[in-house]
């Protein structure tokens, strides 16, 4: 438990940071400072059992080191003990060969041996720990013999405030040594970079000097959109090769060693960040990092009661997803953010890592959870799409269509960079463009920001709508889409995939809405709404279900959730009987090697049709078979099948199951009003209850507490500027800060006024 003395100490040290480094830091926003103060208040109340929910310990490493934790801060990322560091937006390779540009992992340091007198002691750590609350990984070792006691702690983290910096720290405690202790460090950065040519730079920087390298990528992604290679500048706090020895003098009881790498696309930022970091004391450096993570956990968290293992899985999932996103408070301003790929910022060189590209995974699978983390993060992800409209226009033109057609895979330039293995997917999975529009719609419903709607959402929705108009075929009665592929990639070149047609319909409806909000109409017939009304939505009246596409035969194996997405997340209107029939028809035909998030969607949709037993089955199936036990790292496919590691897409689906499934939180538009509906809630299986803290809606934050005894409590923990009313059954309430109400057995609707 964090006691008052520790809280005071953190407060004092935070003030020291502000006082001692005022000239080196950007001004902290007032709201952020308030969050920091709230952290100290809230975390001092946590019990030791609750703190343990944020600590994952393992006495061994995973057999496959690919499943080590991936750490990041939105600017850089790496996998612990891996051979690569990656930087946001830095790719190398032409077209489909573009992938994240690998920087050798010069931070991959570890104590290999201790030499004392005539003997050498090889270091085999006793414990490995992933500290989620403060955002770092550490490994521990202790030795005791013949009166000599040695304790080692090593830790590594990408700094969350000084986010151009990657940190390795070594703490040594020693008693009983009558001779010097030699501590031998090894570094394993991997081979030379396949992406960069590195050259040394002059290291002088006033009174401080350090080693500097310049890296230049070797190949352009698309010459029409990228005229020069990417340049990065890397600074090192120490200049040594792959071995280094530190001496602990006889009688010396403590030793601290720190190795820092800073990197940026601007040389002066890499230099400045290094100069600032190396001046800080160990305590201040670490606490400035930890404060940012605690600010995050204070703003959003999910508390699981009565199931520590599930709590670890939930918290690790949140951590892995969040640590690839940009630091929101930094020593130097961030540049543009280049999106969130399925395995995060700390991966991307390998095909198994999807080369670090962006897919529909961002908008459909990850963004609903990320929006609850922070609407600022959601805006940055959607800003990536806005800033790459030019690439989407180019893609539409190159494929013979109008408007903006977002590529199936995008990276630095926003043009199509699909792996050469799978060109038919890029040609046929056109649903990514309307998927992006529906993400815009969801974000507007959550934030209710008309300024953002007209500045960002409307320009994208308009051009995607123009693409869809040029892509559909009109038979005089219905509009059709031919030669497409839905989320199920086992069926290609089909007609009227029902998922694709529904998201096209809904995106055209939102485009028409955005136009009505943002521009003056000319009174002409609305072509977009006409297509939406006449879009072919396949439906088998006799069997009361939706065939996946024209010609689909019941019982055919499919790769992943496709039709079942119509209920949630798409929220397509249908009867519960039809929805249940869809679930029953497709649950038996998902292939065994399918990805994790399919089962999460089955869980949510079975909850909606009130089949709790099946929902609980699929909820547990959606994570238990996909998580490596040591550090709760996700795999794309079940254990026993090959798949990507650190699979954020699966994590996003899993978190939606908790927030939007068992928590029943749904956000939608009703005319020009934003509405958040909470219907029947359910306790998570194998738990005594759970609380979602930090639900975002209409500039306000809410908590939702669900107990095993069936009670549900909704509370407003922070009220924004927008007026909100709450309707529970037939009773209306004005929502104010600290407002709380029992929702047990009722449907609640929060609505902007």
XYZ file of C-alpha atoms in Angstrom:
753
model
C 0.000 0.000 0.000
C 1.247 3.521 -0.766
C 1.220 5.389 2.530
C 0.967 9.126 3.107
C 4.721 9.502 3.542
C 5.392 7.986 0.113
C 2.695 10.162 -1.389
C 4.293 13.233 0.143
C 7.700 12.144 -1.102
C 6.421 11.790 -4.651
C 4.764 15.205 -4.423
C 7.970 16.839 -3.173
C 10.070 15.170 -5.865
C 7.588 16.206 -8.536
C 7.923 19.796 -7.345
C 11.705 19.423 -7.482
C 11.424 18.384 -11.107
C 9.348 21.465 -11.877
C 11.743 23.766 -10.000
C 15.042 22.334 -11.177
C 14.137 21.813 -14.826
C 11.746 24.646 -15.594
C 13.841 25.807 -18.520
C 14.009 22.305 -20.001
C 10.357 21.357 -19.833
C 7.247 22.464 -21.638
C 4.594 23.998 -19.429
C 2.319 21.342 -17.960
C -1.347 21.967 -18.831
C -3.488 22.837 -15.815
C -5.715 19.828 -16.380
C -2.695 17.530 -16.437
C -1.459 18.965 -13.141
C -4.875 18.301 -11.646
C -4.685 14.731 -12.834
C -1.312 14.331 -11.130
C -2.755 15.598 -7.854
C -5.698 13.239 -8.225
C -3.286 10.361 -8.736
C -1.621 10.936 -5.393
C -5.003 11.041 -3.700
C -6.437 7.966 -5.404
C -3.411 5.706 -5.362
C -2.719 6.200 -1.668
C -6.075 4.530 -1.082
C -5.205 1.369 -3.005
C -4.715 -1.808 -1.005
C -1.701 -4.063 -1.531
C -3.992 -6.577 -3.252
C -5.059 -3.931 -5.767
C -1.472 -2.865 -6.380
C -0.612 -6.495 -7.171
C -3.015 -6.292 -10.098
C -0.391 -4.168 -11.842
C 2.602 -6.451 -11.244
C 3.178 -9.546 -13.375
C 5.961 -11.797 -12.135
C 7.583 -14.808 -13.748
C 10.510 -16.955 -12.675
C 11.205 -17.886 -16.276
C 11.153 -16.355 -19.722
C 8.762 -17.607 -22.390
C 10.231 -20.455 -24.491
C 9.733 -18.206 -27.526
C 11.294 -14.802 -26.766
C 9.014 -13.321 -29.407
C 6.465 -13.268 -26.580
C 8.491 -10.976 -24.356
C 6.772 -7.669 -23.482
C 6.818 -4.978 -26.135
C 7.417 -1.515 -24.665
C 6.882 1.855 -26.294
C 5.972 5.491 -25.807
C 4.479 6.373 -29.191
C 7.784 7.748 -30.469
C 9.876 4.570 -30.207
C 9.294 0.979 -29.209
C 11.101 -2.322 -28.782
C 10.575 -5.845 -27.511
C 12.503 -6.665 -24.346
C 15.642 -8.677 -25.199
C 14.814 -8.282 -28.901
C 17.147 -7.068 -31.645
C 15.173 -4.083 -32.933
C 14.087 -0.572 -32.033
C 11.502 1.131 -34.216
C 10.530 4.784 -34.575
C 7.074 6.161 -35.308
C 6.602 6.791 -39.027
C 10.056 5.640 -40.145
C 9.787 2.996 -42.878
C 12.145 1.615 -45.485
C 11.334 -0.193 -48.719
C 9.426 0.431 -51.907
C 5.693 -0.261 -52.194
C 4.722 -3.597 -50.710
C 8.267 -4.066 -49.455
C 7.973 -1.052 -47.164
C 8.256 -1.978 -43.501
C 9.315 -0.371 -40.265
C 13.005 0.541 -40.480
C 14.930 -1.507 -37.949
C 17.356 0.275 -35.636
C 19.688 -2.212 -33.909
C 18.605 -2.617 -30.291
C 21.570 -0.929 -28.662
C 19.547 -0.855 -25.439
C 19.547 -4.647 -25.151
C 21.977 -4.693 -22.218
C 22.239 -7.175 -19.374
C 24.696 -8.171 -16.670
C 26.384 -11.346 -17.857
C 28.921 -12.056 -15.083
C 30.214 -10.873 -11.746
C 33.925 -11.347 -11.057
C 35.107 -11.405 -7.442
C 38.629 -12.431 -6.522
C 39.429 -15.581 -8.514
C 35.893 -16.708 -9.379
C 33.245 -15.651 -11.865
C 29.523 -15.878 -11.268
C 27.224 -16.192 -14.296
C 24.024 -14.202 -13.831
C 20.787 -16.139 -14.127
C 17.969 -13.868 -12.894
C 15.724 -15.141 -10.106
C 12.676 -13.128 -11.132
C 11.346 -11.130 -14.073
C 8.667 -8.505 -13.526
C 6.473 -6.388 -15.739
C 5.432 -3.332 -13.734
C 2.293 -2.050 -15.430
C 1.450 0.791 -13.095
C 4.769 2.557 -13.612
C 5.512 1.245 -17.100
C 8.781 -0.695 -16.956
C 10.294 -4.192 -17.081
C 12.849 -5.416 -14.571
C 14.855 -8.538 -13.794
C 16.306 -9.393 -10.389
C 19.198 -11.474 -9.079
C 20.472 -12.188 -5.572
C 23.564 -14.105 -4.415
C 24.798 -14.957 -0.934
C 27.828 -17.084 0.039
C 30.816 -16.853 2.378
C 29.627 -13.573 3.810
C 29.227 -11.887 0.408
C 25.738 -10.612 -0.456
C 24.968 -9.170 -3.875
C 21.618 -7.963 -5.215
C 21.090 -6.790 -8.778
C 18.110 -5.025 -10.241
C 18.030 -4.204 -13.938
C 15.188 -2.326 -15.568
C 14.341 -0.967 -18.978
C 11.681 1.408 -20.264
C 10.959 3.944 -23.005
C 10.536 7.193 -21.094
C 6.997 8.462 -21.152
C 7.792 12.160 -20.659
C 11.264 12.370 -22.214
C 9.866 10.277 -25.004
C 12.907 10.471 -27.284
C 14.798 8.534 -24.598
C 15.147 4.812 -23.983
C 16.484 3.883 -20.566
C 18.452 0.968 -19.106
C 19.234 1.114 -15.381
C 21.324 -1.110 -13.121
C 21.117 -1.030 -9.317
C 23.653 -3.000 -7.290
C 23.673 -3.617 -3.534
C 26.662 -5.397 -2.018
C 27.829 -6.219 1.492
C 30.751 -8.295 2.716
C 33.087 -7.593 -0.208
C 36.678 -7.102 0.840
C 37.920 -6.827 -2.755
C 36.503 -4.970 -5.787
C 33.536 -6.485 -7.597
C 33.683 -6.404 -11.415
C 30.289 -6.356 -13.099
C 30.424 -7.328 -16.763
C 27.701 -5.994 -19.066
C 26.913 -7.480 -22.464
C 24.995 -5.797 -25.243
C 23.216 -7.763 -27.980
C 21.864 -5.316 -30.549
C 21.503 -7.877 -33.322
C 23.111 -7.602 -36.727
C 23.546 -4.491 -38.825
C 20.399 -2.720 -39.872
C 18.851 -3.871 -43.127
C 17.135 -0.489 -43.453
C 19.645 2.209 -42.452
C 23.101 3.318 -43.390
C 24.613 4.732 -40.190
C 27.499 7.191 -39.986
C 29.122 8.947 -36.974
C 28.550 12.620 -36.175
C 30.470 15.189 -34.176
C 29.450 14.541 -30.585
C 30.265 17.975 -29.160
C 27.354 19.777 -27.519
C 28.624 22.616 -25.338
C 30.126 21.166 -22.159
C 28.432 17.801 -22.705
C 29.648 15.298 -25.276
C 28.293 11.921 -26.303
C 28.423 9.581 -29.253
C 26.082 10.450 -32.140
C 25.035 8.536 -35.259
C 23.059 9.588 -38.290
C 20.913 6.955 -39.969
C 19.533 7.268 -43.502
C 16.982 4.833 -44.910
C 17.928 3.107 -48.139
C 14.699 3.042 -50.140
C 11.716 5.325 -50.696
C 8.189 3.997 -50.176
C 6.602 5.833 -53.121
C 8.503 8.353 -55.233
C 5.380 10.409 -55.994
C 4.833 10.988 -52.288
C 8.308 10.683 -50.761
C 11.151 12.621 -52.338
C 13.885 11.942 -49.778
C 14.892 9.069 -47.500
C 14.095 9.284 -43.795
C 16.891 10.528 -41.563
C 17.233 9.819 -37.867
C 19.787 10.935 -35.298
C 20.778 8.697 -32.398
C 22.699 9.768 -29.285
C 24.334 7.462 -26.721
C 25.126 8.363 -23.122
C 28.167 6.050 -23.140
C 30.493 5.049 -25.947
C 31.310 1.366 -25.711
C 30.967 -1.663 -27.931
C 29.170 -4.823 -26.876
C 31.015 -5.436 -23.597
C 31.562 -3.136 -20.652
C 32.875 -3.635 -17.109
C 31.827 -1.596 -14.076
C 33.789 -1.756 -10.854
C 32.269 -1.728 -7.397
C 35.101 -0.760 -5.064
C 35.891 -2.765 -1.951
C 33.562 -1.621 0.802
C 31.257 0.200 -1.612
C 27.706 -0.941 -0.862
C 25.678 0.616 -3.671
C 26.169 1.308 -7.365
C 23.915 2.857 -9.964
C 24.595 2.751 -13.706
C 22.407 4.201 -16.431
C 22.612 3.816 -20.204
C 20.488 6.117 -22.341
C 19.723 6.256 -26.040
C 17.873 9.210 -27.543
C 16.679 9.397 -31.128
C 14.681 11.750 -33.288
C 14.359 12.898 -36.877
C 15.761 16.250 -35.767
C 19.340 16.238 -34.603
C 18.884 19.086 -32.153
C 16.011 17.276 -30.384
C 18.051 14.074 -29.973
C 20.932 16.131 -28.557
C 18.747 18.251 -26.264
C 16.868 15.261 -24.903
C 20.126 13.495 -24.064
C 21.562 16.587 -22.394
C 18.421 16.965 -20.280
C 18.102 13.321 -19.283
C 21.682 12.690 -18.218
C 21.526 15.638 -15.789
C 18.597 14.167 -13.857
C 18.972 12.123 -10.692
C 17.830 8.497 -10.941
C 14.811 9.226 -8.729
C 13.617 12.227 -10.699
C 14.188 10.574 -14.077
C 12.154 7.537 -13.135
C 9.400 9.367 -11.287
C 8.869 11.757 -14.213
C 8.232 8.658 -16.292
C 6.041 6.937 -13.689
C 3.898 10.033 -13.184
C 2.802 9.891 -16.807
C 1.798 6.254 -16.494
C -0.062 6.922 -13.271
C -1.877 9.807 -14.937
C -3.028 7.351 -17.575
C -4.195 4.730 -15.071
C -5.991 7.401 -13.082
C -7.897 8.487 -16.177
C -8.882 4.980 -17.290
C -8.792 1.580 -15.637
C -10.852 -1.559 -15.222
C -10.936 -3.066 -11.738
C -11.708 -6.792 -11.579
C -12.824 -8.169 -8.215
C -12.019 -11.676 -7.091
C -9.889 -12.849 -10.012
C -6.256 -11.722 -9.980
C -5.347 -13.689 -13.120
C -8.096 -12.008 -15.138
C -7.081 -8.657 -13.677
C -3.501 -9.225 -14.869
C -4.755 -10.089 -18.348
C -6.975 -7.001 -18.520
C -4.328 -4.613 -17.201
C -1.586 -6.065 -19.393
C -3.857 -5.749 -22.421
C -4.561 -2.103 -21.647
C -0.838 -1.490 -21.099
C 0.304 -3.142 -24.326
C -2.265 -1.215 -26.340
C -1.563 2.122 -24.653
C 2.217 1.979 -24.747
C 2.307 2.173 -28.552
C 0.330 5.417 -28.428
C 1.947 8.879 -28.222
C 2.857 10.410 -24.897
C 0.337 13.176 -24.280
C 2.714 15.265 -22.151
C 6.325 15.499 -23.315
C 9.501 17.520 -22.925
C 9.467 18.347 -26.650
C 6.468 18.537 -28.930
C 5.570 15.363 -30.792
C 5.540 15.164 -34.545
C 2.729 13.568 -36.535
C 1.622 10.111 -35.431
C 1.626 7.458 -38.149
C -0.949 5.027 -36.865
C -1.248 1.846 -34.848
C -0.413 -1.427 -36.556
C -1.709 -4.822 -35.348
C 1.426 -5.634 -33.337
C 2.297 -2.138 -32.160
C 5.143 0.306 -32.516
C 7.819 -2.012 -31.094
C 7.501 -4.450 -33.998
C 7.308 -4.208 -37.754
C 10.279 -5.615 -39.605
C 8.795 -9.086 -40.110
C 5.903 -10.247 -42.243
C 4.447 -11.732 -39.052
C 4.389 -8.199 -37.637
C 2.417 -6.984 -40.670
C 5.490 -4.852 -41.459
C 4.185 -2.193 -39.082
C 1.388 -1.252 -41.508
C -2.048 0.127 -40.671
C -5.207 -1.872 -41.430
C -8.917 -1.803 -40.597
C -7.754 -3.313 -37.303
C -7.216 0.232 -36.044
C -10.709 1.574 -36.659
C -12.891 -1.488 -35.987
C -10.956 -3.466 -33.401
C -8.691 -1.119 -31.440
C -10.192 2.354 -31.678
C -13.366 1.713 -29.619
C -11.203 0.780 -26.624
C -8.635 3.518 -27.288
C -11.397 6.147 -27.390
C -12.180 5.231 -23.804
C -8.502 5.503 -22.867
C -8.326 9.038 -24.284
C -10.285 10.843 -26.989
C -7.026 12.703 -27.781
C -5.463 9.408 -28.813
C -8.487 8.598 -30.945
C -8.212 11.963 -32.661
C -4.552 11.361 -33.465
C -5.327 8.004 -35.051
C -8.086 9.540 -37.170
C -5.816 12.493 -37.979
C -3.466 9.987 -39.626
C -6.278 9.108 -42.033
C -7.057 12.779 -42.646
C -3.451 13.655 -43.404
C -3.231 10.760 -45.874
C -6.296 11.655 -47.918
C -3.958 12.452 -50.808
C -2.713 8.864 -50.837
C -6.300 7.586 -50.710
C -7.251 9.789 -53.666
C -4.266 8.470 -55.587
C -5.277 4.900 -54.749
C -8.814 5.490 -56.043
C -7.556 7.040 -59.275
C -5.001 4.274 -59.878
C -7.706 1.637 -59.526
C -10.167 3.444 -61.793
C -12.461 5.124 -59.290
C -13.262 8.570 -57.962
C -12.968 10.086 -54.521
C -10.749 8.559 -51.854
C -10.120 4.837 -51.557
C -8.063 4.034 -48.492
C -5.497 1.311 -49.115
C -5.804 -2.008 -47.343
C -2.328 -1.413 -45.881
C -0.743 1.973 -45.394
C 2.463 3.219 -43.802
C 4.398 6.469 -44.346
C 2.907 7.865 -47.563
C -0.684 6.632 -47.271
C -0.452 4.721 -50.560
C -1.052 0.988 -50.910
C 1.813 -1.025 -49.421
C 0.287 -4.487 -49.229
C 2.716 -7.377 -49.123
C 3.288 -8.713 -52.674
C 1.984 -12.084 -51.470
C -1.624 -10.945 -51.207
C -2.543 -8.401 -53.853
C -6.101 -9.685 -54.218
C -6.854 -8.598 -50.652
C -5.983 -4.979 -51.465
C -8.070 -5.165 -54.615
C -11.155 -6.608 -52.948
C -11.350 -5.599 -49.276
C -12.863 -2.226 -50.024
C -14.678 -2.222 -46.693
C -11.702 -0.465 -45.069
C -12.870 2.914 -46.440
C -16.390 2.770 -44.970
C -14.886 1.234 -41.808
C -12.895 4.450 -41.397
C -16.024 6.538 -41.937
C -17.897 4.580 -39.264
C -14.989 5.224 -36.897
C -15.405 8.935 -37.615
C -19.099 8.629 -36.843
C -18.390 6.867 -33.551
C -15.844 9.494 -32.540
C -18.287 12.303 -33.241
C -20.964 10.493 -31.239
C -18.563 10.205 -28.283
C -17.151 13.755 -28.381
C -20.035 15.672 -29.998
C -17.530 18.133 -31.413
C -18.993 19.884 -34.443
C -15.702 21.690 -35.046
C -13.890 18.343 -35.393
C -16.755 16.902 -37.450
C -16.470 19.619 -40.076
C -12.679 19.938 -40.028
C -11.699 16.254 -40.118
C -14.646 13.865 -40.461
C -16.564 15.600 -43.237
C -13.662 15.892 -45.750
C -12.904 12.174 -45.333
C -16.546 11.051 -45.417
C -17.244 13.136 -48.527
C -14.412 11.651 -50.561
C -15.036 8.097 -49.413
C -18.677 8.562 -50.409
C -17.581 9.647 -53.889
C -15.459 6.510 -54.160
C -18.383 4.316 -53.127
C -20.688 6.008 -55.628
C -18.245 5.131 -58.390
C -17.774 1.570 -57.065
C -21.384 0.317 -56.754
C -23.462 -1.133 -59.603
C -27.107 -0.153 -60.074
C -29.428 -2.778 -61.602
C -32.337 -0.318 -61.540
C -33.759 -1.749 -58.316
C -30.811 -2.426 -56.023
C -27.199 -1.384 -55.746
C -24.595 -4.148 -55.682
C -20.896 -4.570 -54.993
C -19.095 -7.144 -57.092
C -15.577 -8.536 -56.844
C -15.161 -7.893 -53.129
C -13.878 -9.689 -50.069
C -15.343 -9.249 -46.618
C -13.564 -9.753 -43.300
C -13.611 -13.477 -44.135
C -10.528 -13.733 -46.321
C -11.235 -17.382 -47.160
C -13.839 -16.226 -49.714
C -12.570 -13.893 -52.428
C -14.115 -12.190 -55.457
C -17.677 -12.432 -54.141
C -20.766 -10.350 -54.819
C -22.685 -8.472 -52.124
C -20.733 -9.456 -49.053
C -23.301 -8.483 -46.446
C -20.811 -6.877 -44.040
C -19.326 -4.726 -46.812
C -22.724 -3.651 -48.113
C -23.972 -2.708 -44.643
C -20.927 -0.589 -43.775
C -21.192 1.088 -47.186
C -24.851 1.866 -46.472
C -24.124 3.304 -43.048
C -21.090 5.302 -44.140
C -23.099 6.949 -46.908
C -25.781 7.843 -44.363
C -23.178 9.427 -42.108
C -21.609 11.296 -45.038
C -25.024 12.766 -45.800
C -25.453 13.724 -42.142
C -22.017 15.365 -42.014
C -22.810 17.350 -45.150
C -26.037 18.612 -43.564
C -24.050 19.770 -40.524
C -21.078 21.313 -42.312
C -22.108 22.756 -45.692
C -25.076 24.387 -47.327
C -27.078 21.950 -49.459
C -28.162 22.882 -52.970
C -31.515 21.103 -52.877
C -30.567 18.428 -55.400
C -31.545 14.782 -54.725
C -29.171 13.065 -52.296
C -27.428 10.355 -54.340
C -25.699 9.043 -51.230
C -28.944 8.400 -49.387
C -30.502 6.865 -52.499
C -27.675 4.323 -52.694
C -27.934 3.682 -48.954
C -31.686 3.018 -49.208
C -31.329 0.699 -52.195
C -28.168 -1.140 -51.121
C -28.580 -4.908 -51.486
C -28.531 -6.479 -48.010
C -28.783 -10.240 -48.451
C -31.310 -11.923 -46.185
C -32.752 -15.437 -46.263
C -36.387 -15.082 -45.198
C -36.961 -18.828 -44.922
C -34.014 -19.446 -42.605
C -34.165 -15.953 -41.080
C -30.457 -15.236 -41.303
C -27.969 -13.258 -43.419
C -25.953 -15.248 -45.976
C -22.377 -13.983 -45.950
C -22.445 -13.255 -49.684
C -24.268 -14.219 -52.841
C -23.873 -17.962 -53.306
C -22.699 -18.693 -49.775
C -23.712 -22.181 -48.654
C -24.426 -22.804 -45.003
C -21.665 -24.813 -43.365
C -18.813 -23.375 -45.425
C -15.773 -22.665 -43.244
C -14.882 -18.984 -42.804
C -11.705 -17.412 -41.439
C -13.178 -15.074 -38.836
C -16.186 -13.075 -37.677
C -17.900 -11.469 -40.647
C -21.705 -11.502 -40.639
C -21.878 -11.510 -36.829
C -20.281 -8.039 -36.839
C -23.572 -6.638 -38.133
C -25.076 -6.800 -34.650
C -22.073 -5.412 -32.802
C -20.050 -3.320 -33.533
C -21.997 -2.155 -36.606
C -25.364 -1.980 -34.761
C -27.364 -2.812 -37.889
C -31.073 -2.953 -37.130
C -32.490 -6.480 -37.054
C -34.613 -8.647 -34.784
C -32.968 -10.589 -31.971
C -34.234 -13.788 -33.570
C -32.386 -13.010 -36.815
C -29.300 -12.002 -34.899
C -29.333 -15.204 -32.906
C -29.718 -17.238 -36.082
C -26.697 -15.470 -37.556
C -24.715 -16.413 -34.469
C -25.817 -20.039 -34.541
C -25.085 -20.370 -38.244
C -21.561 -18.954 -38.083
C -20.279 -20.054 -34.668
C -19.692 -23.581 -35.943
C -17.826 -22.598 -39.110
C -15.070 -20.272 -37.840
C -11.853 -22.084 -38.607
C -9.790 -23.422 -35.733
C -6.828 -21.211 -36.590
C -8.924 -18.057 -36.675
C -7.837 -14.880 -34.826
C -8.707 -14.090 -31.231
C -11.106 -11.203 -31.751
C -13.736 -13.341 -33.517
C -14.730 -14.982 -30.238
C -14.951 -11.605 -28.512
C -17.577 -10.533 -31.026
C -19.526 -13.747 -30.509
C -19.478 -13.051 -26.772
C -20.861 -9.516 -27.143
C -23.542 -10.522 -29.597
C -24.674 -13.518 -27.542
C -25.003 -11.156 -24.558
C -27.233 -8.926 -26.664
C -29.575 -11.826 -27.448
C -29.448 -12.855 -23.762
C -27.681 -16.186 -24.191
C -25.417 -15.684 -21.202
C -24.041 -19.219 -21.099
C -22.688 -18.999 -24.636
C -21.447 -15.459 -24.102
C -19.433 -16.570 -21.087
C -18.043 -19.512 -23.055
C -16.865 -17.279 -25.908
C -15.560 -14.567 -23.589
C -13.168 -17.032 -22.010
C -12.380 -18.701 -25.312
C -11.484 -15.275 -26.679
C -8.477 -14.887 -24.404
C -7.457 -18.104 -22.681
C -6.138 -19.820 -25.799
C -4.305 -16.747 -27.070
C -2.249 -15.482 -24.128
C 1.244 -16.628 -23.250
C 1.301 -17.044 -19.474
C 4.594 -15.404 -18.503
C 3.769 -11.754 -19.288
C 0.235 -12.017 -20.719
C 1.401 -11.297 -24.266
C -1.230 -12.032 -26.908
C -0.827 -14.191 -29.985
C -2.902 -13.660 -33.112
C -3.824 -17.332 -33.234
C -4.345 -20.061 -30.674
C -1.357 -21.672 -29.032
C -0.254 -24.376 -31.470
C -0.864 -22.222 -34.555
C 1.569 -19.693 -35.989
C 0.603 -16.073 -35.616
C 1.712 -12.591 -34.718
C 2.904 -11.739 -31.205
C 1.749 -8.732 -29.179
C -1.478 -8.904 -31.162
C -3.168 -5.626 -30.278
C -6.131 -6.372 -32.524
C -7.101 -9.276 -30.289
C -6.628 -7.109 -27.197
C -8.911 -4.451 -28.670
C -11.668 -6.996 -29.285
C -11.223 -8.416 -25.790
C -11.539 -4.997 -24.128
C -14.648 -4.251 -26.164
C -16.165 -7.417 -24.716
C -15.775 -5.965 -21.221
C -16.774 -2.343 -21.895
C -19.361 -2.769 -24.632
C -20.461 -6.333 -23.891
C -20.686 -7.018 -20.173
C -20.734 -3.275 -19.466
C -23.275 -2.778 -22.284
C -21.957 0.688 -23.174
C -23.083 1.752 -26.652
C -22.680 5.189 -28.218
C -24.648 6.292 -31.261
C -26.219 9.264 -33.005
C -29.938 10.030 -32.731
C -30.573 12.848 -35.145
C -28.075 15.500 -34.106
C -27.826 14.251 -30.543
C -25.165 11.942 -29.156
C -26.555 9.140 -27.034
C -24.817 6.666 -24.741
C -27.062 3.741 -23.904
C -26.479 1.241 -21.099
C -28.903 -1.642 -21.248
C -28.645 -4.940 -19.392
C -25.239 -5.365 -17.751
C -23.682 -8.656 -16.654
C -20.960 -9.620 -14.242
C -17.823 -10.991 -15.858
C -17.583 -14.758 -15.438
C -15.229 -16.009 -12.707
C -15.287 -12.593 -10.997
C -17.186 -10.989 -8.122
C -17.758 -7.859 -10.132
C -15.909 -5.179 -12.055
C -15.730 -1.414 -12.426
C -14.928 0.562 -15.564
C -13.416 3.882 -14.528
C -13.099 6.636 -17.109
C -15.844 6.007 -19.679
C -15.751 8.967 -22.055
C -18.905 10.635 -23.364
C -19.680 14.216 -24.366
C -16.546 15.663 -22.733
C -17.399 13.969 -19.415
C -16.074 10.897 -17.626
C -18.143 8.202 -15.971
C -17.623 5.069 -13.949
C -19.770 1.963 -14.178
C -19.745 -0.499 -11.286
C -21.254 -3.943 -11.863
C -21.580 -6.455 -9.034
C -22.187 -10.195 -9.005
C -25.399 -9.645 -7.048
C -26.886 -7.927 -10.099
C -26.505 -4.293 -9.041
C -25.156 -1.652 -11.421
C -24.143 1.889 -10.463
C -23.387 4.721 -12.890
C -21.449 7.747 -11.621
C -20.233 10.964 -13.226
C -16.662 11.521 -12.033
C -15.835 14.551 -14.194
C -18.326 16.847 -15.897
C -17.418 18.602 -19.128
C -18.919 21.724 -20.707
C -21.652 19.981 -22.705
C -25.045 19.639 -21.074
C -26.171 16.049 -20.633
C -29.426 14.560 -19.429
C -29.995 11.020 -18.207
C -33.139 9.079 -18.901
C -33.728 6.009 -16.713
C -36.981 4.315 -17.631
C -39.244 7.389 -17.774
C -37.387 9.568 -15.266
C -35.079 12.377 -16.450
C -32.069 13.667 -14.525
C -29.651 16.522 -15.171
C -26.114 15.123 -15.035
C -23.666 16.944 -12.782
C -20.259 16.025 -11.400
C -20.429 13.375 -8.647
C -23.940 12.402 -9.782
C -24.542 8.696 -9.101
C -27.509 6.420 -9.706
C -28.452 2.766 -9.332
C -29.323 1.334 -12.750
C -30.168 -2.183 -11.604
C -32.704 -3.649 -14.005
C -33.106 -0.413 -15.967
C -32.017 0.927 -19.316
C -30.180 4.230 -19.096
C -29.683 6.763 -21.860
C -27.273 9.669 -21.563
C -28.048 12.299 -24.165
C -26.517 15.610 -25.196
C -28.921 18.538 -24.923
